[in-house]
Every structure is written in C-alpha cells, then in structure tokens.
C-alpha cells in the first residue's frame, strides 16, 4: 500500500486479521490487544492516505473487539452481515449469527448507488456463511460470500473506480 499514490483509491472493502483465531498463526502475530490495535492503527493510516476524498471503506471485523473498534475508529455506521447458518458450535456461549461490517467515509460519499425501495441499502445484509466446517471446502476460516462483497462494491462504486482490499 505504501507504493500507492495518496488519494488514488475510490473504495476499500477489507477483512483484516481479527486477533481471535487461536489456531491460525497469521491471526496470532501480536501478544496483546494493544499490540494488535497499534498495528491496525498503522494499516488504517495507510488506507486513509490512499482513499480519495469522497471515498468509502467497509471493514469486516470480529465481535470480540467491535466495541474497541467503534471507540477507536469512529465509523459512520455499523452494518450487520446476518448469516442464519451458525458458526461452529461452542459450549457455554451464545452463537454468533452475524458479523459487523464497519462503514467509513472520507467526507461526503462521492457515490452511493443504494436503492431503499428494493432494500439494497438496508443495514442488515443476509447472506449464508461459506461452510467449511460441514464438509464443504473454503479457502479461509473467515471467508466472506462473494455476493456480499459484490453488493458493497455495487453500492459504493461505479464502473472504472479503483477498489482496494489490502488483505486479499
């Protein structure tokens, strides 16, 4: 990202590591939440630098640190990705059926192709969770549905716009 010119990206849709997946080495690079958020601060600084004025950013995040995220980064909105099919079962804990998606804008959004009459810009987005834990292959333990990502891109960009996912 450091090689990208300032203000060169129209839209960012990204899914950074969450620092919650204990069996995934790439998600356990930090010793403490403070270290994790210091790293995330540097990533956000770069994303904000490359985002154009009027650009938008969607950040998938974990429930575990979503309140810290909200206080630290002050998103304009929190969208909810509701997936009826449950996450892998856990004992003694409520099961997550949603993931937060934080929405940011750099000033007034340049593009917003939502259509309220069709529910296209409702803040609860229902898409099934890709299922790697029931015998289907997934490529990543927190994989997102392509249709969900395409919807965010369709609402917040036009053809020819530059869309970035720095964690792809």
XYZ file of C-alpha atoms in Angstrom:
168
model
C 0.000 0.000 0.000
C 2.904 2.337 0.683
C 3.634 2.392 -3.070
C 0.126 3.606 -3.938
C -0.253 7.348 -4.517
C -2.166 9.399 -1.979
C -5.856 9.726 -2.854
C -5.753 7.051 -5.565
C -8.438 4.631 -4.310
C -12.214 5.122 -4.610
C -13.350 2.283 -2.350
C -11.798 -0.062 0.203
C -13.523 -3.325 1.142
C -11.362 -5.309 3.511
C -11.210 -8.078 6.072
C -8.136 -7.621 8.290
C -6.939 -10.287 10.725
C -9.111 -10.277 13.866
C -6.633 -11.479 16.537
C -9.199 -14.054 17.676
C -8.384 -17.277 15.781
C -6.113 -19.161 18.167
C -5.202 -21.948 15.733
C -4.234 -19.592 12.887
C -0.632 -18.390 13.080
C -1.312 -15.416 10.772
C -4.007 -14.201 13.225
C -1.771 -14.510 16.288
C 1.126 -12.228 15.307
C 0.553 -9.968 18.313
C 0.996 -10.632 22.032
C -1.688 -8.300 23.326
C -4.740 -6.414 22.086
C -2.715 -3.191 22.469
C -0.074 -4.530 20.050
C -2.793 -5.620 17.650
C -4.507 -2.225 17.649
C -1.165 -0.408 17.263
C -0.570 -2.484 14.128
C -4.129 -1.830 12.926
C -3.594 1.919 13.511
C -0.693 1.868 11.051
C -2.759 -0.064 8.483
C -5.700 2.327 8.852
C -3.403 5.312 8.462
C -2.223 3.954 5.104
C -5.752 3.053 3.965
C -6.955 6.552 4.838
C -3.979 8.064 2.988
C -4.738 6.255 -0.284
C -8.526 6.762 -0.079
C -9.825 9.635 -2.220
C -11.905 12.427 -0.762
C -15.479 11.166 -1.034
C -14.211 7.578 -0.903
C -15.748 4.893 1.257
C -14.403 1.999 3.278
C -16.022 -1.205 4.563
C -14.161 -3.184 7.217
C -15.270 -6.667 8.260
C -14.415 -7.202 11.894
C -14.896 -9.528 14.853
C -17.496 -9.298 17.564
C -14.812 -9.726 20.245
C -13.229 -6.306 19.653
C -16.061 -4.464 17.919
C -16.654 -2.013 20.773
C -12.959 -1.108 20.936
C -13.049 -0.658 17.150
C -16.027 1.697 17.366
C -14.436 3.854 20.053
C -11.042 3.948 18.345
C -12.011 4.443 14.673
C -15.437 6.108 14.860
C -17.186 4.501 11.875
C -20.162 6.301 10.323
C -22.230 3.147 10.521
C -22.142 -0.483 11.501
C -23.751 -2.827 9.019
C -24.675 -6.343 10.062
C -23.918 -9.385 7.955
C -26.542 -11.836 9.186
C -25.836 -15.464 8.398
C -28.571 -17.823 9.569
C -26.374 -20.856 9.253
C -24.481 -20.967 12.503
C -20.802 -20.765 13.158
C -19.205 -23.926 14.524
C -20.833 -24.843 17.850
C -19.333 -23.635 21.102
C -20.194 -24.735 24.618
C -21.423 -22.286 27.198
C -21.624 -19.283 24.872
C -24.175 -17.588 22.629
C -23.563 -18.471 18.985
C -22.755 -15.655 16.582
C -25.142 -15.329 13.664
C -23.772 -12.022 12.468
C -20.533 -10.218 11.716
C -20.112 -6.447 11.983
C -19.082 -4.509 8.901
C -17.890 -1.017 9.744
C -18.609 1.709 7.204
C -16.422 4.809 6.879
C -16.453 7.755 4.500
C -13.766 10.318 3.805
C -16.030 13.344 3.668
C -19.290 13.242 1.754
C -19.611 9.980 -0.244
C -18.934 10.590 -3.945
C -21.029 7.554 -4.968
C -23.957 5.847 -3.311
C -25.945 3.530 -5.561
C -28.326 2.281 -2.890
C -31.983 1.660 -3.620
C -34.075 1.731 -0.470
C -37.262 0.611 -2.221
C -35.535 -2.678 -3.097
C -33.799 -2.906 0.297
C -30.451 -2.679 -1.467
C -29.031 -0.299 1.120
C -30.570 -1.766 4.284
C -28.015 -2.116 7.082
C -28.744 -5.804 7.743
C -27.366 -7.931 4.915
C -28.471 -11.567 4.839
C -26.103 -13.976 3.102
C -25.246 -17.543 4.101
C -21.852 -18.107 5.629
C -19.484 -20.187 3.486
C -19.424 -23.574 5.177
C -16.018 -25.169 5.585
C -16.841 -26.855 8.858
C -19.591 -29.130 7.500
C -17.597 -30.806 4.760
C -17.501 -28.082 2.111
C -14.166 -26.615 1.129
C -13.486 -22.976 1.917
C -10.289 -21.097 1.266
C -10.150 -19.225 4.567
C -11.609 -19.745 8.075
C -13.437 -16.398 7.975
C -14.285 -16.399 4.273
C -16.942 -13.933 3.136
C -19.591 -14.611 0.476
C -18.615 -13.162 -2.898
C -22.200 -11.895 -3.352
C -21.947 -9.821 -0.157
C -18.671 -8.214 -1.212
C -20.080 -7.524 -4.687
C -23.107 -5.811 -3.128
C -20.890 -3.450 -1.118
C -18.863 -2.681 -4.236
C -22.028 -2.079 -6.309
C -23.459 0.362 -3.755
C -20.278 2.375 -3.244
C -18.511 2.479 -6.610
C -19.047 2.990 -10.307
C -17.530 1.119 -13.235
C -13.886 2.117 -13.638
C -13.406 3.054 -9.970
C -10.385 1.723 -8.112
C -11.344 -0.785 -5.396
C -8.736 -2.000 -2.889
C -8.577 -4.905 -0.471
C -5.156 -4.667 1.174
C -5.586 -8.104 2.771
C -6.551 -10.032 -0.380
